[in-house]
Amino acid sequence: MTSIQHNLQQVRQRIAAAAARCGRAPEEITLLAVSKTKPASAVEEAAAAGQIPFGENYVQEGVEKVQALAAHPHLEWHFIGPLQSNKSRLVAENFAWCHTVDRQRIAQRLNDQRPLTLPPLNVLIQVNISDENSKSGIMLEALSELAQQIAELPQLRLRGLMAIPAPESDYDRQLAVCQQMADAFQQLKQHYADVDTLSLGMSDDMEAAIAAGSTMVRIGTAIFGARDYASKPQQ
Ligand SMILES: *Cc1c(COP(=O)(O)O)cnc(C)c1O
């Protein structure tokens, strides 16, 4: 077993333990392996241990990996980074999911650029739940209007919500923020039959996210090790 495979096993155990503590089944929580800045060979190692969904933050890097790993068509690629309009076509053409839709204009572009030969792109609305410094994500007040607009686009499938809470080390405060997201998710679910995904929880807050009701945790460092940004230009 490689170290990536060992780490994956540990993260899966952490998810199972967190789920058990709040009476949830571990199968309710999908592990998204965040492979940004890591080579295709690292993805292959994780894939060999049964990992299927992978998350990428940078469009160009993500597309290169998707194409390099075309021999593994069962892998499921999620775009989880900030999305600029001029990169939306690459996301629409190469990914199965986009977690960071936060405005009508970008939703419309993804819809128009999604090839008709592919199934609709699964999208999550990114909510800015607690991070005043972040420009990504919409406010909760604007959620229902954007959800309605997305639901009308035939090449998009609204699956739920995503958030990146501001870093917070106190468990109870993490839980309070995650609970706000979970409430918004439950409300959205009542209006849209396809909504089933709350993408919430990273290495440092996944226990609180799972306790609140997250259905997808996004984990990078704990699986692939620390990222070396020096060797990779940012996009
Ligand atoms: C990088 C990243 C992650 C993974 O973070 P780690 O701390 O490496 O687990 C999760 N979600 C998003 C949106 C990210 O950009």
JSON list of C-alpha atoms and ligand atoms in Angstrom, two decimals:
[
{"chain": "A", "resi": 1, "resn": "MET", "atom": "CA", "xyz": [0.00, 0.00, 0.00]},
{"chain": "A", "resi": 2, "resn": "THR", "atom": "CA", "xyz": [1.31, 3.47, -0.88]},
{"chain": "A", "resi": 3, "resn": "SER", "atom": "CA", "xyz": [1.15, 6.39, 1.52]},
{"chain": "A", "resi": 4, "resn": "ILE", "atom": "CA", "xyz": [-1.71, 7.95, -0.45]},
{"chain": "A", "resi": 5, "resn": "GLN", "atom": "CA", "xyz": [-3.65, 4.72, -0.13]},
{"chain": "A", "resi": 6, "resn": "HIS", "atom": "CA", "xyz": [-2.88, 4.56, 3.58]},
{"chain": "A", "resi": 7, "resn": "ASN", "atom": "CA", "xyz": [-4.02, 8.16, 4.04]},
{"chain": "A", "resi": 8, "resn": "LEU", "atom": "CA", "xyz": [-7.23, 7.47, 2.11]},
{"chain": "A", "resi": 9, "resn": "GLN", "atom": "CA", "xyz": [-8.01, 4.61, 4.43]},
{"chain": "A", "resi": 10, "resn": "GLN", "atom": "CA", "xyz": [-7.45, 6.85, 7.47]},
{"chain": "A", "resi": 11, "resn": "VAL", "atom": "CA", "xyz": [-9.68, 9.59, 6.08]},
{"chain": "A", "resi": 12, "resn": "ARG", "atom": "CA", "xyz": [-12.42, 7.07, 5.33]},
{"chain": "A", "resi": 13, "resn": "GLN", "atom": "CA", "xyz": [-12.14, 5.86, 8.93]},
{"chain": "A", "resi": 14, "resn": "ARG", "atom": "CA", "xyz": [-12.39, 9.43, 10.19]},
{"chain": "A", "resi": 15, "resn": "ILE", "atom": "CA", "xyz": [-15.56, 9.94, 8.16]},
{"chain": "A", "resi": 16, "resn": "ALA", "atom": "CA", "xyz": [-17.03, 6.67, 9.44]},
{"chain": "A", "resi": 17, "resn": "ALA", "atom": "CA", "xyz": [-16.23, 7.62, 13.06]},
{"chain": "A", "resi": 18, "resn": "ALA", "atom": "CA", "xyz": [-17.73, 11.10, 12.67]},
{"chain": "A", "resi": 19, "resn": "ALA", "atom": "CA", "xyz": [-20.85, 9.61, 11.09]},
{"chain": "A", "resi": 20, "resn": "ALA", "atom": "CA", "xyz": [-21.20, 6.98, 13.82]},
{"chain": "A", "resi": 21, "resn": "ARG", "atom": "CA", "xyz": [-20.97, 9.64, 16.54]},
{"chain": "A", "resi": 22, "resn": "CYS", "atom": "CA", "xyz": [-24.08, 11.36, 15.21]},
{"chain": "A", "resi": 23, "resn": "GLY", "atom": "CA", "xyz": [-25.99, 8.25, 14.18]},
{"chain": "A", "resi": 24, "resn": "ARG", "atom": "CA", "xyz": [-25.50, 8.64, 10.43]},
{"chain": "A", "resi": 25, "resn": "ALA", "atom": "CA", "xyz": [-24.54, 5.91, 7.98]},
{"chain": "A", "resi": 26, "resn": "PRO", "atom": "CA", "xyz": [-21.06, 6.47, 6.50]},
{"chain": "A", "resi": 27, "resn": "GLU", "atom": "CA", "xyz": [-22.47, 5.86, 3.00]},
{"chain": "A", "resi": 28, "resn": "GLU", "atom": "CA", "xyz": [-24.41, 9.12, 3.33]},
{"chain": "A", "resi": 29, "resn": "ILE", "atom": "CA", "xyz": [-21.14, 11.02, 3.07]},
{"chain": "A", "resi": 30, "resn": "THR", "atom": "CA", "xyz": [-19.14, 11.12, -0.16]},
{"chain": "A", "resi": 31, "resn": "LEU", "atom": "CA", "xyz": [-15.42, 11.69, 0.06]},
{"chain": "A", "resi": 32, "resn": "LEU", "atom": "CA", "xyz": [-14.22, 14.10, -2.62]},
{"chain": "A", "resi": 33, "resn": "ALA", "atom": "CA", "xyz": [-10.44, 13.76, -2.98]},
{"chain": "A", "resi": 34, "resn": "VAL", "atom": "CA", "xyz": [-9.01, 17.20, -3.74]},
{"chain": "A", "resi": 35, "resn": "SER", "atom": "CA", "xyz": [-6.07, 16.61, -6.06]},
{"chain": "A", "resi": 36, "resn": "LYS", "atom": "CA", "xyz": [-5.16, 20.21, -6.94]},
{"chain": "A", "resi": 37, "resn": "THR", "atom": "CA", "xyz": [-1.43, 20.73, -7.52]},
{"chain": "A", "resi": 38, "resn": "LYS", "atom": "CA", "xyz": [-0.88, 16.95, -7.39]},
{"chain": "A", "resi": 39, "resn": "PRO", "atom": "CA", "xyz": [0.21, 14.95, -10.46]},
{"chain": "A", "resi": 40, "resn": "ALA", "atom": "CA", "xyz": [-2.00, 12.55, -12.42]},
{"chain": "A", "resi": 41, "resn": "SER", "atom": "CA", "xyz": [0.04, 9.69, -10.93]},
{"chain": "A", "resi": 42, "resn": "ALA", "atom": "CA", "xyz": [-1.22, 10.63, -7.45]},
{"chain": "A", "resi": 43, "resn": "VAL", "atom": "CA", "xyz": [-4.81, 10.48, -8.72]},
{"chain": "A", "resi": 44, "resn": "GLU", "atom": "CA", "xyz": [-4.08, 7.07, -10.22]},
{"chain": "A", "resi": 45, "resn": "GLU", "atom": "CA", "xyz": [-2.81, 5.80, -6.87]},
{"chain": "A", "resi": 46, "resn": "ALA", "atom": "CA", "xyz": [-5.99, 6.95, -5.15]},
{"chain": "A", "resi": 47, "resn": "ALA", "atom": "CA", "xyz": [-8.12, 5.52, -7.97]},
{"chain": "A", "resi": 48, "resn": "ALA", "atom": "CA", "xyz": [-6.41, 2.16, -7.52]},
{"chain": "A", "resi": 49, "resn": "ALA", "atom": "CA", "xyz": [-7.69, 2.21, -3.93]},
{"chain": "A", "resi": 50, "resn": "GLY", "atom": "CA", "xyz": [-11.26, 2.70, -5.12]},
{"chain": "A", "resi": 51, "resn": "GLN", "atom": "CA", "xyz": [-11.52, 6.50, -5.01]},
{"chain": "A", "resi": 52, "resn": "ILE", "atom": "CA", "xyz": [-13.82, 7.81, -7.77]},
{"chain": "A", "resi": 53, "resn": "PRO", "atom": "CA", "xyz": [-14.68, 11.52, -7.28]},
{"chain": "A", "resi": 54, "resn": "PHE", "atom": "CA", "xyz": [-11.80, 14.03, -7.51]},
{"chain": "A", "resi": 55, "resn": "GLY", "atom": "CA", "xyz": [-11.85, 17.79, -7.01]},
{"chain": "A", "resi": 56, "resn": "GLU", "atom": "CA", "xyz": [-9.77, 20.36, -8.89]},
{"chain": "A", "resi": 57, "resn": "ASN", "atom": "CA", "xyz": [-9.46, 24.11, -8.26]},
{"chain": "A", "resi": 58, "resn": "TYR", "atom": "CA", "xyz": [-7.61, 25.43, -11.28]},
{"chain": "A", "resi": 59, "resn": "VAL", "atom": "CA", "xyz": [-9.28, 25.05, -14.64]},
{"chain": "A", "resi": 60, "resn": "GLN", "atom": "CA", "xyz": [-6.23, 24.53, -16.83]},
{"chain": "A", "resi": 61, "resn": "GLU", "atom": "CA", "xyz": [-4.54, 22.11, -14.44]},
{"chain": "A", "resi": 62, "resn": "GLY", "atom": "CA", "xyz": [-7.79, 20.22, -13.94]},
{"chain": "A", "resi": 63, "resn": "VAL", "atom": "CA", "xyz": [-8.44, 19.83, -17.65]},
{"chain": "A", "resi": 64, "resn": "GLU", "atom": "CA", "xyz": [-4.91, 18.54, -18.22]},
{"chain": "A", "resi": 65, "resn": "LYS", "atom": "CA", "xyz": [-5.48, 15.87, -15.56]},
{"chain": "A", "resi": 66, "resn": "VAL", "atom": "CA", "xyz": [-8.92, 14.92, -16.86]},
{"chain": "A", "resi": 67, "resn": "GLN", "atom": "CA", "xyz": [-7.39, 14.41, -20.29]},
{"chain": "A", "resi": 68, "resn": "ALA", "atom": "CA", "xyz": [-4.28, 12.61, -19.01]},
{"chain": "A", "resi": 69, "resn": "LEU", "atom": "CA", "xyz": [-6.57, 10.18, -17.17]},
{"chain": "A", "resi": 70, "resn": "ALA", "atom": "CA", "xyz": [-9.02, 9.61, -20.02]},
{"chain": "A", "resi": 71, "resn": "ALA", "atom": "CA", "xyz": [-8.18, 5.90, -19.81]},
{"chain": "A", "resi": 72, "resn": "HIS", "atom": "CA", "xyz": [-10.10, 5.89, -16.49]},
{"chain": "A", "resi": 73, "resn": "PRO", "atom": "CA", "xyz": [-13.55, 7.03, -17.66]},
{"chain": "A", "resi": 74, "resn": "HIS", "atom": "CA", "xyz": [-15.22, 5.99, -14.39]},
{"chain": "A", "resi": 75, "resn": "LEU", "atom": "CA", "xyz": [-13.47, 8.79, -12.48]},
{"chain": "A", "resi": 76, "resn": "GLU", "atom": "CA", "xyz": [-15.80, 11.68, -11.64]},
{"chain": "A", "resi": 77, "resn": "TRP", "atom": "CA", "xyz": [-14.35, 15.19, -11.89]},
{"chain": "A", "resi": 78, "resn": "HIS", "atom": "CA", "xyz": [-15.59, 18.08, -9.76]},
{"chain": "A", "resi": 79, "resn": "PHE", "atom": "CA", "xyz": [-14.57, 21.68, -10.34]},
{"chain": "A", "resi": 80, "resn": "ILE", "atom": "CA", "xyz": [-14.34, 23.39, -6.92]},
{"chain": "A", "resi": 81, "resn": "GLY", "atom": "CA", "xyz": [-12.33, 26.57, -7.61]},
{"chain": "A", "resi": 82, "resn": "PRO", "atom": "CA", "xyz": [-13.36, 30.15, -8.33]},
{"chain": "A", "resi": 83, "resn": "LEU", "atom": "CA", "xyz": [-14.74, 30.31, -11.86]},
{"chain": "A", "resi": 84, "resn": "GLN", "atom": "CA", "xyz": [-14.10, 33.15, -14.27]},
{"chain": "A", "resi": 85, "resn": "SER", "atom": "CA", "xyz": [-16.38, 33.60, -17.26]},
{"chain": "A", "resi": 86, "resn": "ASN", "atom": "CA", "xyz": [-13.58, 33.11, -19.77]},
{"chain": "A", "resi": 87, "resn": "LYS", "atom": "CA", "xyz": [-12.86, 29.64, -18.34]},
{"chain": "A", "resi": 88, "resn": "SER", "atom": "CA", "xyz": [-16.44, 28.40, -18.13]},
{"chain": "A", "resi": 89, "resn": "ARG", "atom": "CA", "xyz": [-16.34, 26.52, -21.43]},
{"chain": "A", "resi": 90, "resn": "LEU", "atom": "CA", "xyz": [-13.49, 24.29, -20.25]},
{"chain": "A", "resi": 91, "resn": "VAL", "atom": "CA", "xyz": [-15.46, 23.43, -17.12]},
{"chain": "A", "resi": 92, "resn": "ALA", "atom": "CA", "xyz": [-18.66, 22.76, -19.10]},
{"chain": "A", "resi": 93, "resn": "GLU", "atom": "CA", "xyz": [-16.79, 20.45, -21.47]},
{"chain": "A", "resi": 94, "resn": "ASN", "atom": "CA", "xyz": [-14.57, 18.52, -19.06]},
{"chain": "A", "resi": 95, "resn": "PHE", "atom": "CA", "xyz": [-16.19, 18.22, -15.64]},
{"chain": "A", "resi": 96, "resn": "ALA", "atom": "CA", "xyz": [-19.18, 16.31, -14.27]},
{"chain": "A", "resi": 97, "resn": "TRP", "atom": "CA", "xyz": [-19.80, 18.77, -11.42]},
{"chain": "A", "resi": 98, "resn": "CYS", "atom": "CA", "xyz": [-19.22, 22.45, -10.65]},
{"chain": "A", "resi": 99, "resn": "HIS", "atom": "CA", "xyz": [-19.42, 23.44, -6.94]},
{"chain": "A", "resi": 100, "resn": "THR", "atom": "CA", "xyz": [-18.87, 27.17, -7.31]},
{"chain": "A", "resi": 101, "resn": "VAL", "atom": "CA", "xyz": [-21.82, 28.63, -9.21]},
{"chain": "A", "resi": 102, "resn": "ASP", "atom": "CA", "xyz": [-22.67, 31.94, -7.53]},
{"chain": "A", "resi": 103, "resn": "ARG", "atom": "CA", "xyz": [-24.28, 34.11, -10.23]},
{"chain": "A", "resi": 104, "resn": "GLN", "atom": "CA", "xyz": [-26.83, 33.79, -12.97]},
{"chain": "A", "resi": 105, "resn": "ARG", "atom": "CA", "xyz": [-24.44, 34.86, -15.71]},
{"chain": "A", "resi": 106, "resn": "ILE", "atom": "CA", "xyz": [-22.00, 32.02, -15.04]},
{"chain": "A", "resi": 107, "resn": "ALA", "atom": "CA", "xyz": [-24.86, 29.51, -14.78]},
{"chain": "A", "resi": 108, "resn": "GLN", "atom": "CA", "xyz": [-26.19, 30.63, -18.15]},
{"chain": "A", "resi": 109, "resn": "ARG", "atom": "CA", "xyz": [-22.74, 30.29, -19.75]},
{"chain": "A", "resi": 110, "resn": "LEU", "atom": "CA", "xyz": [-22.21, 26.80, -18.32]},
{"chain": "A", "resi": 111, "resn": "ASN", "atom": "CA", "xyz": [-25.63, 25.79, -19.60]},
{"chain": "A", "resi": 112, "resn": "ASP", "atom": "CA", "xyz": [-25.01, 27.16, -23.09]},
{"chain": "A", "resi": 113, "resn": "GLN", "atom": "CA", "xyz": [-21.51, 25.64, -23.28]},
{"chain": "A", "resi": 114, "resn": "ARG", "atom": "CA", "xyz": [-22.39, 22.19, -21.92]},
{"chain": "A", "resi": 115, "resn": "PRO", "atom": "CA", "xyz": [-22.13, 19.80, -24.90]},
{"chain": "A", "resi": 116, "resn": "LEU", "atom": "CA", "xyz": [-25.47, 18.16, -25.72]},
{"chain": "A", "resi": 117, "resn": "THR", "atom": "CA", "xyz": [-23.64, 14.83, -25.99]},
{"chain": "A", "resi": 118, "resn": "LEU", "atom": "CA", "xyz": [-22.95, 14.92, -22.24]},
{"chain": "A", "resi": 119, "resn": "PRO", "atom": "CA", "xyz": [-25.46, 14.57, -19.40]},
{"chain": "A", "resi": 120, "resn": "PRO", "atom": "CA", "xyz": [-26.40, 17.86, -17.71]},
{"chain": "A", "resi": 121, "resn": "LEU", "atom": "CA", "xyz": [-23.64, 19.40, -15.59]},
{"chain": "A", "resi": 122, "resn": "ASN", "atom": "CA", "xyz": [-24.30, 18.85, -11.87]},
{"chain": "A", "resi": 123, "resn": "VAL", "atom": "CA", "xyz": [-24.09, 22.18, -10.09]},
{"chain": "A", "resi": 124, "resn": "LEU", "atom": "CA", "xyz": [-23.92, 23.39, -6.52]},
{"chain": "A", "resi": 125, "resn": "ILE", "atom": "CA", "xyz": [-24.58, 26.97, -5.52]},
{"chain": "A", "resi": 126, "resn": "GLN", "atom": "CA", "xyz": [-21.71, 28.39, -3.49]},
{"chain": "A", "resi": 127, "resn": "VAL", "atom": "CA", "xyz": [-22.93, 30.28, -0.44]},
{"chain": "A", "resi": 128, "resn": "ASN", "atom": "CA", "xyz": [-20.80, 32.83, 1.40]},
{"chain": "A", "resi": 129, "resn": "ILE", "atom": "CA", "xyz": [-21.76, 31.71, 4.88]},
{"chain": "A", "resi": 130, "resn": "SER", "atom": "CA", "xyz": [-19.18, 33.30, 7.17]},
{"chain": "A", "resi": 131, "resn": "ASP", "atom": "CA", "xyz": [-16.22, 34.70, 5.29]},
{"chain": "A", "resi": 132, "resn": "GLU", "atom": "CA", "xyz": [-16.40, 38.49, 4.98]},
{"chain": "A", "resi": 133, "resn": "ASN", "atom": "CA", "xyz": [-13.08, 38.55, 3.16]},
{"chain": "A", "resi": 134, "resn": "SER", "atom": "CA", "xyz": [-14.16, 36.23, 0.39]},
{"chain": "A", "resi": 135, "resn": "LYS", "atom": "CA", "xyz": [-15.69, 37.52, -2.80]},
{"chain": "A", "resi": 136, "resn": "SER", "atom": "CA", "xyz": [-16.93, 34.04, -3.75]},
{"chain": "A", "resi": 137, "resn": "GLY", "atom": "CA", "xyz": [-20.39, 32.79, -2.98]},
{"chain": "A", "resi": 138, "resn": "ILE", "atom": "CA", "xyz": [-23.78, 34.44, -2.70]},
{"chain": "A", "resi": 139, "resn": "MET", "atom": "CA", "xyz": [-25.49, 35.57, 0.48]},
{"chain": "A", "resi": 140, "resn": "LEU", "atom": "CA", "xyz": [-28.20, 33.26, 1.83]},
{"chain": "A", "resi": 141, "resn": "GLU", "atom": "CA", "xyz": [-30.85, 35.93, 1.10]},
{"chain": "A", "resi": 142, "resn": "ALA", "atom": "CA", "xyz": [-30.14, 35.64, -2.63]},
{"chain": "A", "resi": 143, "resn": "LEU", "atom": "CA", "xyz": [-30.22, 31.85, -2.73]},
{"chain": "A", "resi": 144, "resn": "SER", "atom": "CA", "xyz": [-33.80, 31.12, -3.71]},
{"chain": "A", "resi": 145, "resn": "GLU", "atom": "CA", "xyz": [-33.73, 33.45, -6.72]},
{"chain": "A", "resi": 146, "resn": "LEU", "atom": "CA", "xyz": [-30.52, 31.94, -8.12]},
{"chain": "A", "resi": 147, "resn": "ALA", "atom": "CA", "xyz": [-31.79, 28.41, -7.46]},
{"chain": "A", "resi": 148, "resn": "GLN", "atom": "CA", "xyz": [-34.91, 29.15, -9.47]},
{"chain": "A", "resi": 149, "resn": "GLN", "atom": "CA", "xyz": [-32.86, 30.53, -12.38]},
{"chain": "A", "resi": 150, "resn": "ILE", "atom": "CA", "xyz": [-30.57, 27.48, -12.41]},
{"chain": "A", "resi": 151, "resn": "ALA", "atom": "CA", "xyz": [-33.46, 25.04, -12.21]},
{"chain": "A", "resi": 152, "resn": "GLU", "atom": "CA", "xyz": [-34.78, 26.42, -15.50]},
{"chain": "A", "resi": 153, "resn": "LEU", "atom": "CA", "xyz": [-31.56, 25.68, -17.41]},
{"chain": "A", "resi": 154, "resn": "PRO", "atom": "CA", "xyz": [-31.85, 22.30, -19.17]},
{"chain": "A", "resi": 155, "resn": "GLN", "atom": "CA", "xyz": [-28.12, 21.53, -19.40]},
{"chain": "A", "resi": 156, "resn": "LEU", "atom": "CA", "xyz": [-27.60, 22.10, -15.68]},
{"chain": "A", "resi": 157, "resn": "ARG", "atom": "CA", "xyz": [-28.85, 19.94, -12.82]},
{"chain": "A", "resi": 158, "resn": "LEU", "atom": "CA", "xyz": [-29.10, 21.71, -9.48]},
{"chain": "A", "resi": 159, "resn": "ARG", "atom": "CA", "xyz": [-27.84, 19.24, -6.87]},
{"chain": "A", "resi": 160, "resn": "GLY", "atom": "CA", "xyz": [-27.39, 21.45, -3.80]},
{"chain": "A", "resi": 161, "resn": "LEU", "atom": "CA", "xyz": [-25.10, 23.81, -1.94]},
{"chain": "A", "resi": 162, "resn": "MET", "atom": "CA", "xyz": [-21.42, 24.30, -1.21]},
{"chain": "A", "resi": 163, "resn": "ALA", "atom": "CA", "xyz": [-19.61, 26.53, 1.27]},
{"chain": "A", "resi": 164, "resn": "ILE", "atom": "CA", "xyz": [-16.09, 27.27, 2.46]},
{"chain": "A", "resi": 165, "resn": "PRO", "atom": "CA", "xyz": [-16.57, 28.63, 6.01]},
{"chain": "A", "resi": 166, "resn": "ALA", "atom": "CA", "xyz": [-13.95, 31.03, 7.35]},
{"chain": "A", "resi": 167, "resn": "PRO", "atom": "CA", "xyz": [-11.23, 29.14, 9.27]},
{"chain": "A", "resi": 168, "resn": "GLU", "atom": "CA", "xyz": [-12.36, 28.55, 12.86]},
{"chain": "A", "resi": 169, "resn": "SER", "atom": "CA", "xyz": [-10.76, 26.25, 15.41]},
{"chain": "A", "resi": 170, "resn": "ASP", "atom": "CA", "xyz": [-13.60, 26.09, 17.95]},
{"chain": "A", "resi": 171, "resn": "TYR", "atom": "CA", "xyz": [-15.84, 23.07, 17.32]},
{"chain": "A", "resi": 172, "resn": "ASP", "atom": "CA", "xyz": [-19.06, 24.66, 18.58]},
{"chain": "A", "resi": 173, "resn": "ARG", "atom": "CA", "xyz": [-18.59, 27.71, 16.37]},
{"chain": "A", "resi": 174, "resn": "GLN", "atom": "CA", "xyz": [-17.79, 25.46, 13.39]},
{"chain": "A", "resi": 175, "resn": "LEU", "atom": "CA", "xyz": [-20.97, 23.53, 14.11]},
{"chain": "A", "resi": 176, "resn": "ALA", "atom": "CA", "xyz": [-23.11, 26.68, 14.31]},
{"chain": "A", "resi": 177, "resn": "VAL", "atom": "CA", "xyz": [-21.99, 27.83, 10.85]},
{"chain": "A", "resi": 178, "resn": "CYS", "atom": "CA", "xyz": [-22.39, 24.34, 9.36]},
{"chain": "A", "resi": 179, "resn": "GLN", "atom": "CA", "xyz": [-25.88, 24.17, 10.85]},
{"chain": "A", "resi": 180, "resn": "GLN", "atom": "CA", "xyz": [-26.89, 27.35, 9.01]},
{"chain": "A", "resi": 181, "resn": "MET", "atom": "CA", "xyz": [-25.82, 25.72, 5.76]},
{"chain": "A", "resi": 182, "resn": "ALA", "atom": "CA", "xyz": [-27.68, 22.54, 6.65]},
{"chain": "A", "resi": 183, "resn": "ASP", "atom": "CA", "xyz": [-30.88, 24.51, 7.29]},
{"chain": "A", "resi": 184, "resn": "ALA", "atom": "CA", "xyz": [-30.61, 26.24, 3.91]},
{"chain": "A", "resi": 185, "resn": "PHE", "atom": "CA", "xyz": [-29.96, 22.86, 2.28]},
{"chain": "A", "resi": 186, "resn": "GLN", "atom": "CA", "xyz": [-33.06, 21.31, 3.87]},
{"chain": "A", "resi": 187, "resn": "GLN", "atom": "CA", "xyz": [-35.19, 24.20, 2.64]},
{"chain": "A", "resi": 188, "resn": "LEU", "atom": "CA", "xyz": [-33.83, 23.94, -0.89]},
{"chain": "A", "resi": 189, "resn": "LYS", "atom": "CA", "xyz": [-34.48, 20.21, -0.88]},
{"chain": "A", "resi": 190, "resn": "GLN", "atom": "CA", "xyz": [-38.18, 20.81, -0.31]},
{"chain": "A", "resi": 191, "resn": "HIS", "atom": "CA", "xyz": [-38.41, 22.77, -3.56]},
{"chain": "A", "resi": 192, "resn": "TYR", "atom": "CA", "xyz": [-36.19, 20.80, -5.94]},
{"chain": "A", "resi": 193, "resn": "ALA", "atom": "CA", "xyz": [-36.37, 17.04, -6.36]},
{"chain": "A", "resi": 194, "resn": "ASP", "atom": "CA", "xyz": [-32.76, 16.68, -7.61]},
{"chain": "A", "resi": 195, "resn": "VAL", "atom": "CA", "xyz": [-31.21, 18.44, -4.61]},
{"chain": "A", "resi": 196, "resn": "ASP", "atom": "CA", "xyz": [-29.31, 15.86, -2.54]},
{"chain": "A", "resi": 197, "resn": "THR", "atom": "CA", "xyz": [-25.83, 17.28, -1.96]},
{"chain": "A", "resi": 198, "resn": "LEU", "atom": "CA", "xyz": [-24.37, 19.53, 0.72]},
{"chain": "A", "resi": 199, "resn": "SER", "atom": "CA", "xyz": [-20.66, 20.02, -0.05]},
{"chain": "A", "resi": 200, "resn": "LEU", "atom": "CA", "xyz": [-19.28, 21.12, 3.29]},
{"chain": "A", "resi": 201, "resn": "GLY", "atom": "CA", "xyz": [-16.27, 20.17, 5.40]},
{"chain": "A", "resi": 202, "resn": "MET", "atom": "CA", "xyz": [-12.53, 20.14, 4.80]},
{"chain": "A", "resi": 203, "resn": "SER", "atom": "CA", "xyz": [-9.63, 18.61, 6.73]},
{"chain": "A", "resi": 204, "resn": "ASP", "atom": "CA", "xyz": [-10.09, 20.88, 9.77]},
{"chain": "A", "resi": 205, "resn": "ASP", "atom": "CA", "xyz": [-13.87, 21.02, 10.11]},
{"chain": "A", "resi": 206, "resn": "MET", "atom": "CA", "xyz": [-15.19, 17.79, 8.65]},
{"chain": "A", "resi": 207, "resn": "GLU", "atom": "CA", "xyz": [-16.40, 16.41, 12.00]},
{"chain": "A", "resi": 208, "resn": "ALA", "atom": "CA", "xyz": [-18.62, 19.47, 12.57]},
{"chain": "A", "resi": 209, "resn": "ALA", "atom": "CA", "xyz": [-19.78, 19.43, 8.95]},
{"chain": "A", "resi": 210, "resn": "ILE", "atom": "CA", "xyz": [-20.79, 15.77, 9.18]},
{"chain": "A", "resi": 211, "resn": "ALA", "atom": "CA", "xyz": [-22.59, 16.37, 12.50]},
{"chain": "A", "resi": 212, "resn": "ALA", "atom": "CA", "xyz": [-24.58, 19.17, 10.84]},
{"chain": "A", "resi": 213, "resn": "GLY", "atom": "CA", "xyz": [-25.56, 17.02, 7.84]},
{"chain": "A", "resi": 214, "resn": "SER", "atom": "CA", "xyz": [-22.90, 17.40, 5.14]},
{"chain": "A", "resi": 215, "resn": "THR", "atom": "CA", "xyz": [-23.18, 14.82, 2.37]},
{"chain": "A", "resi": 216, "resn": "MET", "atom": "CA", "xyz": [-19.81, 15.55, 0.74]},
{"chain": "A", "resi": 217, "resn": "VAL", "atom": "CA", "xyz": [-16.51, 16.43, 2.38]},
{"chain": "A", "resi": 218, "resn": "ARG", "atom": "CA", "xyz": [-13.63, 17.83, 0.32]},
{"chain": "A", "resi": 219, "resn": "ILE", "atom": "CA", "xyz": [-10.29, 16.57, 1.55]},
{"chain": "A", "resi": 220, "resn": "GLY", "atom": "CA", "xyz": [-6.89, 17.31, 0.01]},
{"chain": "A", "resi": 221, "resn": "THR", "atom": "CA", "xyz": [-3.92, 17.52, 2.35]},
{"chain": "A", "resi": 222, "resn": "ALA", "atom": "CA", "xyz": [-4.94, 14.61, 4.56]},
{"chain": "A", "resi": 223, "resn": "ILE", "atom": "CA", "xyz": [-4.91, 12.34, 1.48]},
{"chain": "A", "resi": 224, "resn": "PHE", "atom": "CA", "xyz": [-2.19, 13.70, -0.79]},
{"chain": "A", "resi": 225, "resn": "GLY", "atom": "CA", "xyz": [0.07, 15.52, 1.69]},
{"chain": "A", "resi": 226, "resn": "ALA", "atom": "CA", "xyz": [1.00, 19.21, 1.80]},
{"chain": "A", "resi": 227, "resn": "ARG", "atom": "CA", "xyz": [0.80, 21.18, -1.42]},
{"chain": "A", "resi": 228, "resn": "ASP", "atom": "CA", "xyz": [3.88, 22.76, -2.97]},
{"chain": "A", "resi": 229, "resn": "TYR", "atom": "CA", "xyz": [2.62, 25.97, -4.53]},
{"chain": "A", "resi": 230, "resn": "ALA", "atom": "CA", "xyz": [6.10, 27.19, -5.38]},
{"chain": "A", "resi": 231, "resn": "SER", "atom": "CA", "xyz": [6.42, 24.81, -8.32]},
{"chain": "A", "resi": 232, "resn": "LYS", "atom": "CA", "xyz": [3.06, 25.64, -9.86]},
{"chain": "A", "resi": 233, "resn": "PRO", "atom": "CA", "xyz": [1.90, 28.97, -11.26]},
{"chain": "A", "resi": 234, "resn": "GLN", "atom": "CA", "xyz": [-1.50, 30.09, -9.92]},
{"chain": "A", "resi": 235, "resn": "GLN", "atom": "CA", "xyz": [-4.29, 30.69, -12.40]},
{"chain": "B", "resi": 1, "resn": "LIG", "atom": "C1", "xyz": [-8.07, 22.96, -1.38]},
{"chain": "B", "resi": 1, "resn": "LIG", "atom": "C2", "xyz": [-9.50, 22.84, -1.11]},
{"chain": "B", "resi": 1, "resn": "LIG", "atom": "C3", "xyz": [-9.99, 21.80, -0.32]},
{"chain": "B", "resi": 1, "resn": "LIG", "atom": "C4", "xyz": [-9.10, 20.79, 0.39]},
{"chain": "B", "resi": 1, "resn": "LIG", "atom": "O1", "xyz": [-8.40, 21.43, 1.41]},
{"chain": "B", "resi": 1, "resn": "LIG", "atom": "P1", "xyz": [-7.41, 20.61, 2.37]},
{"chain": "B", "resi": 1, "resn": "LIG", "atom": "O2", "xyz": [-7.17, 21.56, 3.46]},
{"chain": "B", "resi": 1, "resn": "LIG", "atom": "O3", "xyz": [-6.19, 20.32, 1.58]},
{"chain": "B", "resi": 1, "resn": "LIG", "atom": "O4", "xyz": [-8.10, 19.38, 2.80]},
{"chain": "B", "resi": 1, "resn": "LIG", "atom": "C5", "xyz": [-11.36, 21.72, -0.16]},
{"chain": "B", "resi": 1, "resn": "LIG", "atom": "N1", "xyz": [-12.21, 22.58, -0.75]},
{"chain": "B", "resi": 1, "resn": "LIG", "atom": "C6", "xyz": [-11.77, 23.58, -1.53]},
{"chain": "B", "resi": 1, "resn": "LIG", "atom": "C7", "xyz": [-12.75, 24.51, -2.16]},
{"chain": "B", "resi": 1, "resn": "LIG", "atom": "C8", "xyz": [-10.41, 23.75, -1.73]},
{"chain": "B", "resi": 1, "resn": "LIG", "atom": "O5", "xyz": [-9.97, 24.75, -2.49]}
]
